[in-house]
Amino acid sequence: MKMFPKKALLALGIASVLAAYGGTQTSNQNESNSCDSLLATAEQHGFRIGTGVNVSHWLSQSSLRGKEREELITKKDFDSIAAMGFDHVRIPIDEEQMYDNDMRRNEDAFVLLNNAINWSIENKLRVIVDLHIVRSHHFNHENEKPNSLFEDRTAQERIFSIWADLQKDLKKYSTDSVAYEFLNEPTAPTCAQWNELVSEFIQNIRKEEPNRCLVIGSNRWNAPGTIDSLSIPQAEKNVILSFHFYGPILVTHYRAPWHPLTKFFTDKIDYPGWIIKDTSCYEKYTEEQRQRLRGLNINAVADSLVPHFNHLKEFADSLGVQINCGEFGVYPYHIDEEARLRWYRDMARLFREHKISNTHWCYKGDFPVVKEDGSANELPAILLNR
């Protein structure tokens, strides 16, 4: 399977949750099926989701074009996703794939996006169209210049123009089949700046589509700790609040070559409990690296997250909207297999217990739920509690 570069999610974005990631652990593998239980309780107007996957590194974060891009994701992939038991997909798209610098559509990309949506609908999969990267905003600041979206009115008008054009193309799909995600992992200097853009986005979409479900992420990389800083109009119920969860980062990104906080550490880790049990290994690292490791080495036990997950769910319930974990996962290529699967079992349990819909990162990219031959690996059964 081709390896793709995964985003370098910064630990700062989830620090408020990870700071308390300790305590005691319990497990229960007898809960009802994830999708069924979530669908039964979702409060959305038509667009209801349970457990899904991100179809990543295709129309986003990829240099593939032409035949290579066309053949990377095909109808059989959506057939397979549905057959595994998932009920929705999140499809990241990038401005530079969909539009040129003059806002002219790249029609080939629109054909692929519409194909994907139609194949999803044929398979009874709901779709979140996620505007992942725009020229004025990259969640990891990997644009050629610093993010300008939150200070530059021209950049803001550009993203609203993108959504106005996307809406022209996407509004033909029923509101119970397709949702729009404004922007992936916003990095606004203040939550107030992000809320201003969110408000304008909602107002713009509602002019033509009062019932379209809109997915809104929390500021600072969709951090769980900033979700209650989101400002959503009280009367607005066709919204899904979105957070991302990659904690503890030393577990989920162990030896990931793109991540500045974890790529240098090659000694043994474990989960649950203290991630680095033998801290004598610190001696081989620089003082700066040792300080990083001391901060990352926590007593990681899932039940310590229960108060935080309770808060996330209660905040969404107070607004009468659904909440979704739009990304989560573990980089699989170096971590101990059993430790990785224990993390997944804990996360799947927490999502079920709190009735939080969830969208795994990803399908067949760098955190896959399939083997190289395209068949399901061990993750779908865990995520779907089967």
PDB file of C-alpha atoms in Angstrom, residues 161-352:
ATOM      1  CA  SER A 161     -16.974  32.128  -2.817  1.00  0.00           C
ATOM      2  CA  ILE A 162     -15.657  28.575  -2.809  1.00  0.00           C
ATOM      3  CA  TRP A 163     -18.592  27.457  -0.705  1.00  0.00           C
ATOM      4  CA  ALA A 164     -21.065  29.384  -2.848  1.00  0.00           C
ATOM      5  CA  ASP A 165     -19.786  27.510  -5.890  1.00  0.00           C
ATOM      6  CA  LEU A 166     -19.634  24.153  -4.102  1.00  0.00           C
ATOM      7  CA  GLN A 167     -23.187  24.717  -2.950  1.00  0.00           C
ATOM      8  CA  LYS A 168     -24.346  25.235  -6.533  1.00  0.00           C
ATOM      9  CA  ASP A 169     -23.026  21.779  -7.322  1.00  0.00           C
ATOM     10  CA  LEU A 170     -23.969  19.965  -4.110  1.00  0.00           C
ATOM     11  CA  LYS A 171     -27.423  21.319  -3.324  1.00  0.00           C
ATOM     12  CA  LYS A 172     -28.948  18.828  -5.760  1.00  0.00           C
ATOM     13  CA  TYR A 173     -28.324  16.107  -3.185  1.00  0.00           C
ATOM     14  CA  SER A 174     -30.910  15.491  -0.495  1.00  0.00           C
ATOM     15  CA  THR A 175     -30.293  16.971   2.930  1.00  0.00           C
ATOM     16  CA  ASP A 176     -30.380  13.534   4.537  1.00  0.00           C
ATOM     17  CA  SER A 177     -27.546  12.332   2.267  1.00  0.00           C
ATOM     18  CA  VAL A 178     -24.912  15.088   2.182  1.00  0.00           C
ATOM     19  CA  ALA A 179     -23.558  17.537   4.770  1.00  0.00           C
ATOM     20  CA  TYR A 180     -21.090  20.403   4.343  1.00  0.00           C
ATOM     21  CA  GLU A 181     -18.059  20.830   6.632  1.00  0.00           C
ATOM     22  CA  PHE A 182     -16.939  24.460   6.554  1.00  0.00           C
ATOM     23  CA  LEU A 183     -13.199  23.994   7.191  1.00  0.00           C
ATOM     24  CA  ASN A 184     -10.926  21.350   8.647  1.00  0.00           C
ATOM     25  CA  GLU A 185      -9.010  22.089  11.847  1.00  0.00           C
ATOM     26  CA  PRO A 186      -9.192  25.883  12.008  1.00  0.00           C
ATOM     27  CA  THR A 187      -6.217  27.606  13.630  1.00  0.00           C
ATOM     28  CA  ALA A 188      -7.635  31.046  14.350  1.00  0.00           C
ATOM     29  CA  PRO A 189      -5.610  33.105  16.848  1.00  0.00           C
ATOM     30  CA  THR A 190      -8.807  33.569  18.866  1.00  0.00           C
ATOM     31  CA  CYS A 191     -12.045  31.631  19.069  1.00  0.00           C
ATOM     32  CA  ALA A 192     -13.929  34.873  18.436  1.00  0.00           C
ATOM     33  CA  GLN A 193     -12.316  35.164  14.999  1.00  0.00           C
ATOM     34  CA  TRP A 194     -13.367  31.632  14.133  1.00  0.00           C
ATOM     35  CA  ASN A 195     -16.906  32.219  15.408  1.00  0.00           C
ATOM     36  CA  GLU A 196     -17.258  35.267  13.164  1.00  0.00           C
ATOM     37  CA  LEU A 197     -16.444  33.194  10.087  1.00  0.00           C
ATOM     38  CA  VAL A 198     -18.703  30.352  11.228  1.00  0.00           C
ATOM     39  CA  SER A 199     -21.611  32.766  11.637  1.00  0.00           C
ATOM     40  CA  GLU A 200     -21.120  34.199   8.159  1.00  0.00           C
ATOM     41  CA  PHE A 201     -20.785  30.715   6.640  1.00  0.00           C
ATOM     42  CA  ILE A 202     -24.035  29.540   8.234  1.00  0.00           C
ATOM     43  CA  GLN A 203     -25.885  32.676   7.125  1.00  0.00           C
ATOM     44  CA  ASN A 204     -24.642  32.275   3.553  1.00  0.00           C
ATOM     45  CA  ILE A 205     -25.642  28.616   3.258  1.00  0.00           C
ATOM     46  CA  ARG A 206     -29.025  29.189   4.898  1.00  0.00           C
ATOM     47  CA  LYS A 207     -30.050  31.690   2.218  1.00  0.00           C
ATOM     48  CA  GLU A 208     -30.658  28.763  -0.131  1.00  0.00           C
ATOM     49  CA  GLU A 209     -30.587  25.691   2.097  1.00  0.00           C
ATOM     50  CA  PRO A 210     -32.321  26.115   5.452  1.00  0.00           C
ATOM     51  CA  ASN A 211     -32.251  22.378   6.142  1.00  0.00           C
ATOM     52  CA  ARG A 212     -28.747  21.402   5.023  1.00  0.00           C
ATOM     53  CA  CYS A 213     -26.693  19.826   7.799  1.00  0.00           C
ATOM     54  CA  LEU A 214     -23.505  21.800   8.468  1.00  0.00           C
ATOM     55  CA  VAL A 215     -20.461  20.391  10.262  1.00  0.00           C
ATOM     56  CA  ILE A 216     -18.567  22.921  12.362  1.00  0.00           C
ATOM     57  CA  GLY A 217     -15.248  22.093  14.001  1.00  0.00           C
ATOM     58  CA  SER A 218     -13.830  23.649  17.134  1.00  0.00           C
ATOM     59  CA  ASN A 219     -10.941  26.085  16.943  1.00  0.00           C
ATOM     60  CA  ARG A 220      -7.267  25.105  17.299  1.00  0.00           C
ATOM     61  CA  TRP A 221      -7.234  21.919  15.239  1.00  0.00           C
ATOM     62  CA  ASN A 222     -10.762  20.822  16.201  1.00  0.00           C
ATOM     63  CA  ALA A 223      -9.525  20.542  19.781  1.00  0.00           C
ATOM     64  CA  PRO A 224     -11.932  18.978  22.296  1.00  0.00           C
ATOM     65  CA  GLY A 225     -10.929  21.667  24.780  1.00  0.00           C
ATOM     66  CA  THR A 226     -12.243  24.545  22.650  1.00  0.00           C
ATOM     67  CA  ILE A 227     -15.552  23.083  21.559  1.00  0.00           C
ATOM     68  CA  ASP A 228     -17.577  24.949  24.178  1.00  0.00           C
ATOM     69  CA  SER A 229     -16.139  28.187  22.796  1.00  0.00           C
ATOM     70  CA  LEU A 230     -18.095  27.637  19.593  1.00  0.00           C
ATOM     71  CA  SER A 231     -20.926  30.087  19.122  1.00  0.00           C
ATOM     72  CA  ILE A 232     -23.870  28.539  17.265  1.00  0.00           C
ATOM     73  CA  PRO A 233     -27.217  30.359  16.860  1.00  0.00           C
ATOM     74  CA  GLN A 234     -29.676  28.973  19.397  1.00  0.00           C
ATOM     75  CA  ALA A 235     -32.285  28.243  16.747  1.00  0.00           C
ATOM     76  CA  GLU A 236     -29.767  26.407  14.544  1.00  0.00           C
ATOM     77  CA  LYS A 237     -30.378  22.659  14.887  1.00  0.00           C
ATOM     78  CA  ASN A 238     -29.072  21.365  11.547  1.00  0.00           C
ATOM     79  CA  VAL A 239     -25.496  21.394  12.808  1.00  0.00           C
ATOM     80  CA  ILE A 240     -23.002  18.745  13.856  1.00  0.00           C
ATOM     81  CA  LEU A 241     -20.230  19.898  16.165  1.00  0.00           C
ATOM     82  CA  SER A 242     -16.911  18.249  15.345  1.00  0.00           C
ATOM     83  CA  PHE A 243     -13.802  17.529  17.382  1.00  0.00           C
ATOM     84  CA  HIS A 244     -10.715  15.439  16.558  1.00  0.00           C
ATOM     85  CA  PHE A 245      -8.918  13.114  18.959  1.00  0.00           C
ATOM     86  CA  TYR A 246      -5.364  11.823  18.668  1.00  0.00           C
ATOM     87  CA  GLY A 247      -4.400  11.316  22.279  1.00  0.00           C
ATOM     88  CA  PRO A 248      -2.048  10.395  23.785  1.00  0.00           C
ATOM     89  CA  ILE A 249       0.063  11.678  20.911  1.00  0.00           C
ATOM     90  CA  LEU A 250       3.019   9.452  21.854  1.00  0.00           C
ATOM     91  CA  VAL A 251       0.751   6.438  21.286  1.00  0.00           C
ATOM     92  CA  THR A 252      -1.216   7.572  18.242  1.00  0.00           C
ATOM     93  CA  HIS A 253       1.792   8.986  16.395  1.00  0.00           C
ATOM     94  CA  TYR A 254       4.543   6.687  17.669  1.00  0.00           C
ATOM     95  CA  ARG A 255       7.543   7.065  15.336  1.00  0.00           C
ATOM     96  CA  ALA A 256       5.466   8.905  12.755  1.00  0.00           C
ATOM     97  CA  PRO A 257       8.154  10.506  10.578  1.00  0.00           C
ATOM     98  CA  TRP A 258       6.261  13.769  10.043  1.00  0.00           C
ATOM     99  CA  HIS A 259       5.520  14.546  13.696  1.00  0.00           C
ATOM    100  CA  PRO A 260       8.063  16.763  15.495  1.00  0.00           C
ATOM    101  CA  LEU A 261       7.051  15.538  18.963  1.00  0.00           C
ATOM    102  CA  THR A 262       7.336  11.809  18.347  1.00  0.00           C
ATOM    103  CA  LYS A 263       9.622  11.053  15.421  1.00  0.00           C
ATOM    104  CA  PHE A 264      12.843  11.061  17.466  1.00  0.00           C
ATOM    105  CA  PHE A 265      11.670   8.545  20.086  1.00  0.00           C
ATOM    106  CA  THR A 266      12.273   4.891  19.180  1.00  0.00           C
ATOM    107  CA  ASP A 267      12.147   3.117  22.555  1.00  0.00           C
ATOM    108  CA  LYS A 268       9.329   0.876  23.736  1.00  0.00           C
ATOM    109  CA  ILE A 269       5.922   2.287  24.609  1.00  0.00           C
ATOM    110  CA  ASP A 270       2.759   0.679  25.929  1.00  0.00           C
ATOM    111  CA  TYR A 271      -0.936   1.353  26.403  1.00  0.00           C
ATOM    112  CA  PRO A 272      -2.807   1.597  28.751  1.00  0.00           C
ATOM    113  CA  GLY A 273      -0.913   2.859  31.786  1.00  0.00           C
ATOM    114  CA  TRP A 274       2.366   4.724  31.748  1.00  0.00           C
ATOM    115  CA  ILE A 275       3.328   5.026  28.109  1.00  0.00           C
ATOM    116  CA  ILE A 276       7.082   4.833  28.753  1.00  0.00           C
ATOM    117  CA  LYS A 277       7.511   2.395  31.613  1.00  0.00           C
ATOM    118  CA  ASP A 278      11.315   2.273  31.563  1.00  0.00           C
ATOM    119  CA  THR A 279      12.396   5.897  31.763  1.00  0.00           C
ATOM    120  CA  SER A 280      16.085   5.013  31.937  1.00  0.00           C
ATOM    121  CA  CYS A 281      15.985   5.350  28.145  1.00  0.00           C
ATOM    122  CA  TYR A 282      15.766   9.137  28.598  1.00  0.00           C
ATOM    123  CA  GLU A 283      19.516   9.308  29.139  1.00  0.00           C
ATOM    124  CA  LYS A 284      20.290   8.808  25.458  1.00  0.00           C
ATOM    125  CA  TYR A 285      18.299  11.893  24.420  1.00  0.00           C
ATOM    126  CA  THR A 286      19.101  15.596  24.560  1.00  0.00           C
ATOM    127  CA  GLU A 287      17.824  17.682  27.452  1.00  0.00           C
ATOM    128  CA  GLU A 288      15.212  19.277  25.194  1.00  0.00           C
ATOM    129  CA  GLN A 289      14.031  15.847  24.070  1.00  0.00           C
ATOM    130  CA  ARG A 290      13.936  14.585  27.658  1.00  0.00           C
ATOM    131  CA  GLN A 291      11.721  17.494  28.621  1.00  0.00           C
ATOM    132  CA  ARG A 292       9.381  16.662  25.769  1.00  0.00           C
ATOM    133  CA  LEU A 293       9.243  13.015  26.786  1.00  0.00           C
ATOM    134  CA  ARG A 294       8.490  13.848  30.417  1.00  0.00           C
ATOM    135  CA  GLY A 295       5.543  15.909  29.255  1.00  0.00           C
ATOM    136  CA  LEU A 296       4.278  13.239  26.871  1.00  0.00           C
ATOM    137  CA  ASN A 297       4.750  10.273  29.205  1.00  0.00           C
ATOM    138  CA  ILE A 298       1.423  10.150  31.011  1.00  0.00           C
ATOM    139  CA  ASN A 299      -0.601   7.490  32.794  1.00  0.00           C
ATOM    140  CA  ALA A 300      -2.942   6.965  29.857  1.00  0.00           C
ATOM    141  CA  VAL A 301      -6.117   5.231  30.974  1.00  0.00           C
ATOM    142  CA  ALA A 302      -9.331   5.638  29.027  1.00  0.00           C
ATOM    143  CA  ASP A 303     -11.763   6.085  31.895  1.00  0.00           C
ATOM    144  CA  SER A 304     -10.060   9.335  32.871  1.00  0.00           C
ATOM    145  CA  LEU A 305     -11.519  10.697  29.630  1.00  0.00           C
ATOM    146  CA  VAL A 306     -15.096  10.030  30.739  1.00  0.00           C
ATOM    147  CA  PRO A 307     -15.615  13.495  32.311  1.00  0.00           C
ATOM    148  CA  HIS A 308     -14.291  15.144  29.151  1.00  0.00           C
ATOM    149  CA  PHE A 309     -16.485  13.053  26.871  1.00  0.00           C
ATOM    150  CA  ASN A 310     -19.426  13.754  29.186  1.00  0.00           C
ATOM    151  CA  HIS A 311     -18.758  17.460  28.805  1.00  0.00           C
ATOM    152  CA  LEU A 312     -18.556  17.243  25.010  1.00  0.00           C
ATOM    153  CA  LYS A 313     -21.859  15.377  24.809  1.00  0.00           C
ATOM    154  CA  GLU A 314     -23.594  17.607  27.341  1.00  0.00           C
ATOM    155  CA  PHE A 315     -22.525  20.743  25.483  1.00  0.00           C
ATOM    156  CA  ALA A 316     -23.919  19.412  22.203  1.00  0.00           C
ATOM    157  CA  ASP A 317     -27.106  18.276  23.938  1.00  0.00           C
ATOM    158  CA  SER A 318     -27.548  21.738  25.446  1.00  0.00           C
ATOM    159  CA  LEU A 319     -27.669  23.118  21.902  1.00  0.00           C
ATOM    160  CA  GLY A 320     -29.875  20.303  20.626  1.00  0.00           C
ATOM    161  CA  VAL A 321     -27.298  19.186  18.054  1.00  0.00           C
ATOM    162  CA  GLN A 322     -25.201  16.101  17.378  1.00  0.00           C
ATOM    163  CA  ILE A 323     -21.500  15.818  18.130  1.00  0.00           C
ATOM    164  CA  ASN A 324     -19.002  13.913  16.002  1.00  0.00           C
ATOM    165  CA  CYS A 325     -15.385  12.899  16.405  1.00  0.00           C
ATOM    166  CA  GLY A 326     -14.381  13.646  12.833  1.00  0.00           C
ATOM    167  CA  GLU A 327     -10.883  12.147  13.057  1.00  0.00           C
ATOM    168  CA  PHE A 328      -9.126   9.669  15.336  1.00  0.00           C
ATOM    169  CA  GLY A 329      -6.653   6.849  14.836  1.00  0.00           C
ATOM    170  CA  VAL A 330      -3.252   5.300  15.525  1.00  0.00           C
ATOM    171  CA  TYR A 331      -0.323   5.219  13.115  1.00  0.00           C
ATOM    172  CA  PRO A 332       0.111   1.433  12.806  1.00  0.00           C
ATOM    173  CA  TYR A 333       3.558   0.750  11.451  1.00  0.00           C
ATOM    174  CA  HIS A 334       5.795   0.714  14.546  1.00  0.00           C
ATOM    175  CA  ILE A 335       3.615   0.502  17.645  1.00  0.00           C
ATOM    176  CA  ASP A 336       3.010  -2.825  19.384  1.00  0.00           C
ATOM    177  CA  GLU A 337      -0.057  -4.347  17.735  1.00  0.00           C
ATOM    178  CA  GLU A 338      -1.859  -5.270  20.949  1.00  0.00           C
ATOM    179  CA  ALA A 339      -1.286  -1.833  22.453  1.00  0.00           C
ATOM    180  CA  ARG A 340      -2.725  -0.261  19.313  1.00  0.00           C
ATOM    181  CA  LEU A 341      -5.817  -2.463  19.375  1.00  0.00           C
ATOM    182  CA  ARG A 342      -6.365  -1.804  23.085  1.00  0.00           C
ATOM    183  CA  TRP A 343      -6.429   1.928  22.306  1.00  0.00           C
ATOM    184  CA  TYR A 344      -9.019   1.368  19.568  1.00  0.00           C
ATOM    185  CA  ARG A 345     -11.203  -0.765  21.828  1.00  0.00           C
ATOM    186  CA  ASP A 346     -11.147   1.944  24.470  1.00  0.00           C
ATOM    187  CA  MET A 347     -12.032   4.709  22.020  1.00  0.00           C
ATOM    188  CA  ALA A 348     -14.817   2.692  20.406  1.00  0.00           C
ATOM    189  CA  ARG A 349     -16.250   1.956  23.848  1.00  0.00           C
ATOM    190  CA  LEU A 350     -16.155   5.619  24.865  1.00  0.00           C
ATOM    191  CA  PHE A 351     -17.908   6.655  21.651  1.00  0.00           C
ATOM    192  CA  ARG A 352     -20.630   4.056  22.195  1.00  0.00           C
TER     193      ARG A 352
END
